[in-house]
Tab-separated table of C-alpha atoms in Angstrom:
chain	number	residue	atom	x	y	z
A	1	UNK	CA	8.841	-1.363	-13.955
A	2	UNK	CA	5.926	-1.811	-15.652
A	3	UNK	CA	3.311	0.522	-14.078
A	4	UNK	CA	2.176	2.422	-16.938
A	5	UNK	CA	3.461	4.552	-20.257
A	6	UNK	CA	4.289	7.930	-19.123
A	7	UNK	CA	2.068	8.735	-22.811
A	8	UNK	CA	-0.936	7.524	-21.648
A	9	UNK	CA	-1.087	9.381	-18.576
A	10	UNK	CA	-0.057	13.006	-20.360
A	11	UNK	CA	-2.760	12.026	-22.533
A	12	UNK	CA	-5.472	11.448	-19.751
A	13	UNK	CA	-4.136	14.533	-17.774
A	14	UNK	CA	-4.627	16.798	-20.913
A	15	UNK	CA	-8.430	15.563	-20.884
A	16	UNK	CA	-8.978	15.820	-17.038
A	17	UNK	CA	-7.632	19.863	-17.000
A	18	UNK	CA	-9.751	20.892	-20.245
A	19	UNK	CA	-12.809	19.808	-18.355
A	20	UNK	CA	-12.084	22.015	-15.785
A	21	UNK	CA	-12.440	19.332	-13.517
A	22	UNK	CA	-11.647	20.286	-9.791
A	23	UNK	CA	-13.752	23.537	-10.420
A	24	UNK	CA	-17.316	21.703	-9.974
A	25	UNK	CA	-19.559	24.341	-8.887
A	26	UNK	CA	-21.568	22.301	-6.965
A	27	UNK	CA	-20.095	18.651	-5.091
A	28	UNK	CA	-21.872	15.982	-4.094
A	29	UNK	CA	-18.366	14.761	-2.664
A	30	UNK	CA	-19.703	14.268	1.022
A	31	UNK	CA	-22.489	12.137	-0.448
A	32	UNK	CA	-22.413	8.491	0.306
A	33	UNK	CA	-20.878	6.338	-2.711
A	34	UNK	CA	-19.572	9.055	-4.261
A	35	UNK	CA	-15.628	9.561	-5.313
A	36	UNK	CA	-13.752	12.559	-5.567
A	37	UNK	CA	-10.005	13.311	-5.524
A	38	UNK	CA	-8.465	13.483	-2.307
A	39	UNK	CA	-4.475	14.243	-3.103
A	40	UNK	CA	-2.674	15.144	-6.756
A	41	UNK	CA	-3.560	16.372	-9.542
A	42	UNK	CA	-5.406	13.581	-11.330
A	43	UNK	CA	-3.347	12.730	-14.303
A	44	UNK	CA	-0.608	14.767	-13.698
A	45	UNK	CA	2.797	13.070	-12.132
A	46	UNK	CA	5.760	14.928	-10.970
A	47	UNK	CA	6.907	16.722	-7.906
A	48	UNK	CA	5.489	20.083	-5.916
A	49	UNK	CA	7.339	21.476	-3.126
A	50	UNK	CA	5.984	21.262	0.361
A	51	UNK	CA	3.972	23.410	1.723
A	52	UNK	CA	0.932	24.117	-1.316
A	53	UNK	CA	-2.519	22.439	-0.894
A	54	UNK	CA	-3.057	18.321	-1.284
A	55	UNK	CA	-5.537	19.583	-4.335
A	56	UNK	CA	-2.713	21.745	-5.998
A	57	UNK	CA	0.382	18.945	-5.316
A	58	UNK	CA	1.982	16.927	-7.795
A	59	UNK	CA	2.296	13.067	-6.992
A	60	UNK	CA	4.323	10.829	-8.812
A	61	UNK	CA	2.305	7.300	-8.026
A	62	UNK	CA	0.736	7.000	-5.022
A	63	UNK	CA	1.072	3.524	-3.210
A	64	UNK	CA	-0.233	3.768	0.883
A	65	UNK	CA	-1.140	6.186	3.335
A	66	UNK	CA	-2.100	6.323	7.151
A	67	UNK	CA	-4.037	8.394	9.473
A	68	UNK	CA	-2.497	9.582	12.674
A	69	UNK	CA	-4.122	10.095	15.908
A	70	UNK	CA	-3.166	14.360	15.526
A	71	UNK	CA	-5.177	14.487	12.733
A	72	UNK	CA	-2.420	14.433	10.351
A	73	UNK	CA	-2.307	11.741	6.929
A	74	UNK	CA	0.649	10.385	5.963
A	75	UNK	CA	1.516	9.207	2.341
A	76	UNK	CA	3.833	7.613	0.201
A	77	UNK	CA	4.815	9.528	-2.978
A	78	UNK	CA	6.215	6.592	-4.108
A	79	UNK	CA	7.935	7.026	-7.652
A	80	UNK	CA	9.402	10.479	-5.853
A	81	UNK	CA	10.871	8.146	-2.914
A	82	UNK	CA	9.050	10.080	0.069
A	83	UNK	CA	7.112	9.935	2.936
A	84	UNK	CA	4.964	13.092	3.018
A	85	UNK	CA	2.334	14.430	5.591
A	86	UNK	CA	-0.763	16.480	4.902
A	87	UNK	CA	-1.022	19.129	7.730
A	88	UNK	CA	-4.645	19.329	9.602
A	89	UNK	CA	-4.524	23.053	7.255
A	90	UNK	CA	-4.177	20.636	3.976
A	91	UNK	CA	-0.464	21.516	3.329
A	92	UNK	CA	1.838	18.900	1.996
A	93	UNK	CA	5.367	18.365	3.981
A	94	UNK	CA	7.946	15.737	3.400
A	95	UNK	CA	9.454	13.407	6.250
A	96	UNK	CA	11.435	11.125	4.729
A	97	UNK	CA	13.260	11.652	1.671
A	98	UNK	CA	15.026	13.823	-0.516
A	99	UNK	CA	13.121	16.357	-2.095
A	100	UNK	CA	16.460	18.454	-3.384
A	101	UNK	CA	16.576	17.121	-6.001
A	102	UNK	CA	14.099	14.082	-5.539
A	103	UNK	CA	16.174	11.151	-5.802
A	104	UNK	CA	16.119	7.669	-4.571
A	105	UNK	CA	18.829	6.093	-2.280
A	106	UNK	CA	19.202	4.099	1.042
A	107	UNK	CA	19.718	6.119	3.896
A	108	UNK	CA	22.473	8.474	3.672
A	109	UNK	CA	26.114	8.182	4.605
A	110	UNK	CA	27.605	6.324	8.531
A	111	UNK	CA	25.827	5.088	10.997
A	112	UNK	CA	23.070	7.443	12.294
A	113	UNK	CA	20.148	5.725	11.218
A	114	UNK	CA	21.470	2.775	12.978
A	115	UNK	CA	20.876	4.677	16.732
A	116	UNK	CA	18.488	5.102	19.168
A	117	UNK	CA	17.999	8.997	18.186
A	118	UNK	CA	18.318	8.464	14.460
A	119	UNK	CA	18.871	10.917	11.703
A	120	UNK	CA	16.755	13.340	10.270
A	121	UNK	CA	14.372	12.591	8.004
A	122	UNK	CA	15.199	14.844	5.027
A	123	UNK	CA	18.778	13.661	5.088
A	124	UNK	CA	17.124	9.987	4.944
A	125	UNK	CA	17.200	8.704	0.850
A	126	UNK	CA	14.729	5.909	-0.073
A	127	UNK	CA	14.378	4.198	-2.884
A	128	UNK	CA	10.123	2.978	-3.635
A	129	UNK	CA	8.647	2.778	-0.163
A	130	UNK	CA	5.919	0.571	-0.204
A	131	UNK	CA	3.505	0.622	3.325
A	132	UNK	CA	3.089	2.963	6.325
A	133	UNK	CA	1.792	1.333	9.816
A	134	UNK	CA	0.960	3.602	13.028
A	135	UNK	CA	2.668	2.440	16.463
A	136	UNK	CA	0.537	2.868	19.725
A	137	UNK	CA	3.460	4.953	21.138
A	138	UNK	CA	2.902	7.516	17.599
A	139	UNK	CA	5.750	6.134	15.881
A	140	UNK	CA	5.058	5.178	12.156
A	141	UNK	CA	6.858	2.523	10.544
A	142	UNK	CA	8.008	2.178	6.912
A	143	UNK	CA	8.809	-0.609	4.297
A	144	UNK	CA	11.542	1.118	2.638
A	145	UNK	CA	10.958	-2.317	-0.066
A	146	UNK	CA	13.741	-1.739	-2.397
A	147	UNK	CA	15.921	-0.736	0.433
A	148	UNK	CA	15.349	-3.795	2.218
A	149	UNK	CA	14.702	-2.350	5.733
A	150	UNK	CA	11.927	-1.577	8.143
A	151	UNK	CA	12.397	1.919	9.026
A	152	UNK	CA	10.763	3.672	11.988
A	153	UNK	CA	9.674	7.893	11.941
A	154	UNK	CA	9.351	9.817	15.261
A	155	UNK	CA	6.936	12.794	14.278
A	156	UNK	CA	7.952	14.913	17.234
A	157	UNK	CA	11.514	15.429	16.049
A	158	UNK	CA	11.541	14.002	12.448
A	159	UNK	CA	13.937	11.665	12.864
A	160	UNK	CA	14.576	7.945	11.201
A	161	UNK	CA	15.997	5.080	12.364
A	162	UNK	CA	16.411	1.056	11.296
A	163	UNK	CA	14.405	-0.951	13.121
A	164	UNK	CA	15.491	-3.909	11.111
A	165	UNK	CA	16.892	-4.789	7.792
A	166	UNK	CA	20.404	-4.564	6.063
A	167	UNK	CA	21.210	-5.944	2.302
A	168	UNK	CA	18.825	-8.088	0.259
A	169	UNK	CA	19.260	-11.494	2.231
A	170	UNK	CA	17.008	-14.052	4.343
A	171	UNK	CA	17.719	-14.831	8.253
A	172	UNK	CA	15.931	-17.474	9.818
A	173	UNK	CA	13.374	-18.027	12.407
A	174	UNK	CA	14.582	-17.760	16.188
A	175	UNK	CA	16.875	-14.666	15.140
A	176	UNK	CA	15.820	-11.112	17.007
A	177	UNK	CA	14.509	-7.865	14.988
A	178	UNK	CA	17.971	-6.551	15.389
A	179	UNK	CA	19.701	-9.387	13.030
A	180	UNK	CA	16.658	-9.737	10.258
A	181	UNK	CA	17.236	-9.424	6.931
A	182	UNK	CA	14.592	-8.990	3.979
A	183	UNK	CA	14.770	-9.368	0.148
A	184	UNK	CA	11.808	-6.716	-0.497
A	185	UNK	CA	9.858	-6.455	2.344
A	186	UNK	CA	6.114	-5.188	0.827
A	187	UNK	CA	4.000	-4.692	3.275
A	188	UNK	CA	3.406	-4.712	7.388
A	189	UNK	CA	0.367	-5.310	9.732
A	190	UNK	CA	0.352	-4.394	13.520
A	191	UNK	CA	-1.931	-6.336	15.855
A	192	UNK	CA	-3.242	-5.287	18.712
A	193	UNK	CA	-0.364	-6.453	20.947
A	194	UNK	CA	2.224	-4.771	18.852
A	195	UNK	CA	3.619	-7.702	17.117
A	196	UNK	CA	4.170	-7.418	13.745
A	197	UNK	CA	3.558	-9.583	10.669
A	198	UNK	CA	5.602	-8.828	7.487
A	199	UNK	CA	5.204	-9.695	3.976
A	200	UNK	CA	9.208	-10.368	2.943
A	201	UNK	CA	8.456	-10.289	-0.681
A	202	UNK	CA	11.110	-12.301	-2.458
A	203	UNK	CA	11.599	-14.611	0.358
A	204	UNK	CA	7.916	-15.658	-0.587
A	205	UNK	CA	7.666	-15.758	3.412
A	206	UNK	CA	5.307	-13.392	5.652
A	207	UNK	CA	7.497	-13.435	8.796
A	208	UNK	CA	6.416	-12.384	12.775
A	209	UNK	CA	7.863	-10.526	15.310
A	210	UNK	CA	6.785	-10.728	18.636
A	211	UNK	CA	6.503	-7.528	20.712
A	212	UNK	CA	7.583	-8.530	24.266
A	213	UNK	CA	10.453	-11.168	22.852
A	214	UNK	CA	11.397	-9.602	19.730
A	215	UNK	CA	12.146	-12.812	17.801
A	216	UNK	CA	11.344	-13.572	14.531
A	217	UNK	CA	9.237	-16.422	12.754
A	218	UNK	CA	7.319	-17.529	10.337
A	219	UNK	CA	4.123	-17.529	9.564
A	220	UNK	CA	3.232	-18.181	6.032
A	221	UNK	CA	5.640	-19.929	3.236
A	222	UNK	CA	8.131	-22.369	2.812
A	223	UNK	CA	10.309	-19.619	0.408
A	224	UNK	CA	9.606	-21.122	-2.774
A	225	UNK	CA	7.897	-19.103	-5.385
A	226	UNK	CA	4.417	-20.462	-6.272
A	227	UNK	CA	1.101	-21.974	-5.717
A	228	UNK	CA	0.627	-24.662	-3.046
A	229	UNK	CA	-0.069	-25.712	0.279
A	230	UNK	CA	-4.227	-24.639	0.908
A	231	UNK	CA	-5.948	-26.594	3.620
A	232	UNK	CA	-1.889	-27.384	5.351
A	233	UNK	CA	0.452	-25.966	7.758
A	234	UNK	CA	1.241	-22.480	6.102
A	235	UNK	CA	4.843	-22.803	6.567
A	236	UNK	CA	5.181	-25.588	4.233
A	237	UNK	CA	2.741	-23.349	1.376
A	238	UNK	CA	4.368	-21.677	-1.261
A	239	UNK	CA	3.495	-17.869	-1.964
A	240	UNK	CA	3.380	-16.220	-5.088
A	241	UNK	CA	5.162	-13.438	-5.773
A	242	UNK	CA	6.955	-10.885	-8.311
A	243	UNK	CA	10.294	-11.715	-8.097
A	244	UNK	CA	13.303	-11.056	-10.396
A	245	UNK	CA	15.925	-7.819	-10.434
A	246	UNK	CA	12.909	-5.626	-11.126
A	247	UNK	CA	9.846	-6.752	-9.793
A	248	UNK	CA	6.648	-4.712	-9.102
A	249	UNK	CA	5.528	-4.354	-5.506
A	250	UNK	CA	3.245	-7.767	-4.679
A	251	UNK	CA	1.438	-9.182	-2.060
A	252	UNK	CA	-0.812	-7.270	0.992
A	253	UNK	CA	-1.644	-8.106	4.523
A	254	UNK	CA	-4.393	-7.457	6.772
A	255	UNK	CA	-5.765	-9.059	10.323
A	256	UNK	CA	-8.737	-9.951	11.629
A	257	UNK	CA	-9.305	-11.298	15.360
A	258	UNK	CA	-6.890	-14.358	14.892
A	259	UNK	CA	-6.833	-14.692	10.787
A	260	UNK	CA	-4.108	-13.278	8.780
A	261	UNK	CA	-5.036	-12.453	5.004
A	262	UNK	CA	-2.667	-12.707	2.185
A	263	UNK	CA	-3.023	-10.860	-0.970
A	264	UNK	CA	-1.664	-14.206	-3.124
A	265	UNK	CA	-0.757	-11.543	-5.835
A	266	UNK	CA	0.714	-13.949	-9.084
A	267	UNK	CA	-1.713	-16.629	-8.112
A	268	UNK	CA	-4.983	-14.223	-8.229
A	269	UNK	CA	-6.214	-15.372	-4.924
A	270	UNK	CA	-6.818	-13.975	-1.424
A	271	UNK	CA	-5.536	-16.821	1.065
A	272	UNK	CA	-6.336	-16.593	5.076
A	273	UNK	CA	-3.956	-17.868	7.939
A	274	UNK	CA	-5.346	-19.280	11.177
A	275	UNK	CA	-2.835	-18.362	13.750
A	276	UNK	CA	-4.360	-20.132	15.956
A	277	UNK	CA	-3.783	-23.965	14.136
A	278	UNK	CA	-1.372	-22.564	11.593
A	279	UNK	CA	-3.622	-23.821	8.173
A	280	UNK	CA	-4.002	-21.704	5.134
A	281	UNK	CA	-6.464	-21.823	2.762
A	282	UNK	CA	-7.923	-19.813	-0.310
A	283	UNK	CA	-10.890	-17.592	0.735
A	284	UNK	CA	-11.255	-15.481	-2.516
A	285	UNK	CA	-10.367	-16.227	-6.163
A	286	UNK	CA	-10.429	-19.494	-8.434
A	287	UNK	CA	-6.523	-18.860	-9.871
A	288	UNK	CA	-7.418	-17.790	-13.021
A	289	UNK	CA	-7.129	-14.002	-13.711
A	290	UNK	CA	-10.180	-12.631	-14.207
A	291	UNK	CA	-12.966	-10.095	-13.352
A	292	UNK	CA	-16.253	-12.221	-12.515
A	293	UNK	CA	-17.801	-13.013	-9.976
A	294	UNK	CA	-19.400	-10.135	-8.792
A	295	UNK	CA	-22.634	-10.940	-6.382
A	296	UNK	CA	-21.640	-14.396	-5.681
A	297	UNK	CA	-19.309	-16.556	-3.742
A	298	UNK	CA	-15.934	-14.797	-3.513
A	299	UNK	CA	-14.280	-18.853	-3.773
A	300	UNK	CA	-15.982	-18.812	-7.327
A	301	UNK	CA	-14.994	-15.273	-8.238
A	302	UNK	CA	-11.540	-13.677	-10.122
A	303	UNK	CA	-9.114	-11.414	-9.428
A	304	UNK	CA	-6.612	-10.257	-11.123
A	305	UNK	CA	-3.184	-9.259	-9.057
A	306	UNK	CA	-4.540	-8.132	-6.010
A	307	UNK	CA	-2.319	-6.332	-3.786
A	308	UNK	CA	-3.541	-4.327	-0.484
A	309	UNK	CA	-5.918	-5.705	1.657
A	310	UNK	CA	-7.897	-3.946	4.553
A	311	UNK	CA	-10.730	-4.489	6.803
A	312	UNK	CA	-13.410	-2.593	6.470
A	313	UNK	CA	-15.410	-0.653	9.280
A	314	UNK	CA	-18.607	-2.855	8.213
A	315	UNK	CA	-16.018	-6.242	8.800
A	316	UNK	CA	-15.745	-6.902	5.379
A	317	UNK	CA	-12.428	-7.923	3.541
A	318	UNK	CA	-11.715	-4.908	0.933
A	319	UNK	CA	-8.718	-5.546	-1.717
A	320	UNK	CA	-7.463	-3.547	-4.138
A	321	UNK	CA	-8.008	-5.850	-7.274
A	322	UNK	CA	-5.469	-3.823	-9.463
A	323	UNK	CA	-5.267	-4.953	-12.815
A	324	UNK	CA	-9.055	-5.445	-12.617
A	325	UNK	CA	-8.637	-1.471	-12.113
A	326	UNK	CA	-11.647	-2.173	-9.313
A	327	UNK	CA	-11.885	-1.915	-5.131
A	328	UNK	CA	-13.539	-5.114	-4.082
A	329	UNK	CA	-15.546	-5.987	-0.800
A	330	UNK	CA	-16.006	-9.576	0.290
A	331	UNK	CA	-18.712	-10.485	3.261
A	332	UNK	CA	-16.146	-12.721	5.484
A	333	UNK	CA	-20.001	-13.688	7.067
A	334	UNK	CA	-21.703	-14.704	3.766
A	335	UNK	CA	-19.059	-14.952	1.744
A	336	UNK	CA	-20.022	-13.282	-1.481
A	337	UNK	CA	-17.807	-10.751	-3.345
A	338	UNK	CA	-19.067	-7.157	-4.879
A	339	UNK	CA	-17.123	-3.911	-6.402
A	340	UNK	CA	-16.975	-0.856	-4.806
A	341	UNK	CA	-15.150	1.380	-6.555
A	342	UNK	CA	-14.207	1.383	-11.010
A	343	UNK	CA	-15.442	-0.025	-13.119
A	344	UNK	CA	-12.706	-2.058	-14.561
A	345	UNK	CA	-11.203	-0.093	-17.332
A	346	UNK	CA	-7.825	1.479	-16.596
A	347	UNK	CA	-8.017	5.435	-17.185
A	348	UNK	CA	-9.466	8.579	-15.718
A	349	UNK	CA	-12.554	10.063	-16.260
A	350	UNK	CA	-12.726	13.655	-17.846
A	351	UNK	CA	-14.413	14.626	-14.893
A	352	UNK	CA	-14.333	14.659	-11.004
A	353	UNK	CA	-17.117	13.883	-8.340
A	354	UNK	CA	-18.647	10.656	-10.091
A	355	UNK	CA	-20.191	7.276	-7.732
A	356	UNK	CA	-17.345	5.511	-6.794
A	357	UNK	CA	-18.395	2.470	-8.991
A	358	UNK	CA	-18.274	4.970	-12.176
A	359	UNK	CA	-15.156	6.033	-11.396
A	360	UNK	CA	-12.363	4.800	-13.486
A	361	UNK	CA	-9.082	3.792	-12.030
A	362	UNK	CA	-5.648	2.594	-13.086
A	363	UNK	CA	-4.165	0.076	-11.140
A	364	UNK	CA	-4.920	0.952	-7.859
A	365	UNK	CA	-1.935	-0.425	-5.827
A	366	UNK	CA	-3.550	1.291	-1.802
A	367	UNK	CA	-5.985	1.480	0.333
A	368	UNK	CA	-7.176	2.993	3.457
A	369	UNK	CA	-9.754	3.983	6.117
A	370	UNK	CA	-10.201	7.164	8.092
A	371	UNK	CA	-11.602	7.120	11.242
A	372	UNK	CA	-15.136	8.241	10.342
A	373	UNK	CA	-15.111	5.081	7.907
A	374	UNK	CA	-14.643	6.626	4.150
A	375	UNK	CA	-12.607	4.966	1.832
A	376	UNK	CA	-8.960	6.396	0.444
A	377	UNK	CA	-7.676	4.871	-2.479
A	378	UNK	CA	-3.891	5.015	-3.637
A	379	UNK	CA	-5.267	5.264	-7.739
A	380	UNK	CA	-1.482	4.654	-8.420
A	381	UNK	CA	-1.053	5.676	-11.915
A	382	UNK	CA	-3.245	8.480	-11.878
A	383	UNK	CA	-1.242	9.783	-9.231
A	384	UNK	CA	-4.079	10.539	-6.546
A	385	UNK	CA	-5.365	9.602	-3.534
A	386	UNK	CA	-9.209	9.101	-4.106
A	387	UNK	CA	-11.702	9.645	-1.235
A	388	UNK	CA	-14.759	7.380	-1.031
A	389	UNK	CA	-17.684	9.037	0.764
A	390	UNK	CA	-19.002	6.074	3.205
C-alpha cells in the first residue's frame, strides 16, 4: 500500500524523541484549540504489549476509534490487525486479534465465529480493520475490510462473531444480513433506529440494512467505478473508489437527521443522500484535487481524498481531508468550509502541545468525538491518536 516510506517516519520519530517531546513541563493540552497526543508514540510504529500506558504504546497506523458508554475507547491498530481498548486507568488491551506474534488473517480455523456465542477474540485473526460503530445493546461492530465481513464484539465476554460477510463477492438487494457479501466493506454508520448503512468499497455501492427486517438495499451507486449521477436517484450514481488487488482504504460515512454523507474519495468531493427522495448531490468539493477554499463556499472549495466523515457537536460536517494532511469543518447552515486541524504539510512537528491548526499531520485517515465534544484524530502515519481540546 502506499501509506508512507517506513524512512520518513524513522526520520521524523528520531526528531520528535530528541526534543524531549512528551516531557513538556507545563501543557496547555486542556486549552481550547490546542492538540496534543492522545495514543502512540508520535513517530514511532510497531507493537507494545497490552497492558503499558496509551502515552508509552507503540501503534502501527492508526485508522478509527470509538467511545463506549463504560468509559472505555476502543481503537484500531490497524497495520498490527487489532482491535484494542484503553482501560478507564489508560492501559492498552487487545480484543480482537493476534498479538502472538501480530499477524493478519481471517478469523481462525471452523465454524465458531459463525454462532450465536462466537469465539474469543484473541483467537480471532484480521487482516486491516477499517471502522468501529457502538450498538445500543453495547455491542461494537467491526469492518474487518480486507476480510470482507462485518464482525460484531461482546465486551462482557470478549467474544466475536460474523454478523455478515463471507469471500470478496456482491449479493443483491432483497437478500437478509445473513446471506450478504462485500468486496471491502470501509466503513459503517448506525442511525438511531439501528439500521445500518455500509460503505461496500469495491462494489462502489453504500448498502442498508434495516433493523426490524434485516434485508438489505441500496442506497447509493449503481456499482460502477466513477463520477456521475449528482442531482439523480443515487442508485443509478456512480461512486468513486480505490479499487484494484491492493487498494487503500476509501470512502467515509456519516448521518444527519435524514441525509447520508459520502466521502466521494477518488473524485475529491463530499456528496449527500436524501433518504427521504433518494437524490444525491455534491455538497463539498469542485473535483479537482486541491487545498483552497478555505473561508468560502465548501461547493467552490478542494479536497484532496477525503476519507472519514463525522458530525460535529456544533452540527457541522468535519472530514478528514487526508492528502491535504488537514481536518476540515463545513457549516451544513451557511455552507462555507474552514481547517481545523494541520496545516497541510505531511510530517510531525519536533514538538508536542501546539494549536491544532499548527499541528502537522500525515494523512490523517480517522476521526472522532468524545462525549464532552473534543476532537480525536487517527494521524495515521504518525501512528497516534491526536486529541483536539474543544
Amino acid at each position: 500500500m502506499r501509506l508512507v516510506r517506513d524512512t520518513f517516519m524513522t526520520t521524523l520519530a528520531t526528531a520528535w524523541l530528541a526534543a524531549g517531546c512528551g516531557d513538556n513541563v507545563v501543557s496547555h493540552c486542556d486549552e481550547p484549540g490546542r492538540a496534543c497526543t492522545w495514543a502512540g508514540l508520535p513517530g514511532e510504529f510497531g507493537f507494545t504489549e497490552d497492558g503499558q500506558h496509551r502515552l508509552d504504546t507503540k501503534l502501527y497506523w492508526t485508522m478509527d476509534m470509538s467511545f463506549a458508554a463504560d468509559g472505555t475507547v476502543w481503537f484500531i491498530d490497524w497495520n498490527n490487525h487489532l482491535v484494542r481498548r484503553v482501560l478507564v486507568d489508560g492501559t492498552v488491551t487487545t480484543l480482537v486479534g493476534w498479538t502472538d506474534p501480530v499477524f493478519p488473517g481471517d478469523g481462525l480455523s471452523g465454524g465458531a465465529e459463525r454462532t450465536a456465542e462466537g469465539a474469543p477474540g484473541t483467537d480471532v485473526k484480521l487482516n486491516h480493520p477499517t471502522d468501529l460503530a457502538q450498538t445500543a445493546d453495547g455491542k461494537v461492530l467491526v469492518m474487518a475490510w480486507h476480510n470482507h465481513k462485518l464482525r460484531e464484539v461482546d465486551p462482557a465476554t470478549g467474544r466475536v462473531r460474523i454478523l455478515a460477510g463471507a469471500g470478496a463477492g456482491f449479493t443483491g438487494d432483497g437478500a437478509t444480513i445473513d446471506t450478504l457479501t462485500f468486496r471491502q466493506p470501509k466503513a459503517l454508520e448506525l442511525d438511531a433506529q439501528g439500521n445500518m448503512f455500509i460503505l461496500d468499497q469495491q462494489n462502489f455501492r453504500v448498502r442498508r440494512v434495516d433493523a426490524a427486517t434485516r434485508m438489505v438495499t441500496t442506497v447509493a451507486g449503481n456499482g460502477t467505478q466513477g463520477f456521475a449521477g449528482d442531482d439523480g436517484p443515487a442508485t443509478s450514481a456512480m461512486l468513486y473508489f480505490e479499487a484494484g488487488s491492493n487498494p487503500e482504504p476509501s470512502g467515509g460515512l456519516a448521518l444527519a437527521g435524514n441525509t447520508l454523507y459520502i466521502a466521494d474519495t477518488l473524485s475529491n468531493r463530499v456528496r449527500a443522500v436524501d433518504l427521504t427522495s433518494g437524490m444525491i448531490r455534491t455538497v463539498v468539493g469542485t473535483g479537482t484535487a486541491g487545498g483552497g477554499g478555505d473561508g468560502g463556499p465548501a461547493l467552490q472549495a478542494e479536497l484532496d481524498h477525503p476519507r472519514d466523515l463525522e458530525i460535529g457537536p456544533d452540527g457541522q460536517l468535519y472530514i478528514a481531508d487526508t492528502d491535504n494532511n488537514r481536518i476540515r469543518a463545513v457549516d451544513l447552515v451557511g455552507g462555507t468550509i474552514r481547517t481545523v486541524a494541520g496545516t497541510g504539510v505531511l510530517g510531525l512537528d519536533p514538538d508536542d502541545d501546539r494549536l491544532a491548526t499548527e499541528t502537522m499531520l500525515a494523512r490523517p485517515f480517522g476521526l472522532e468525538f468524545d462525549p464532552a465534544g473534543d476532537l480525536y484524530i487517527s494521524d495515521t502515519i504518525n501512528s497516534r491518536i491526536l486529541k483536539v481540546t474543544r
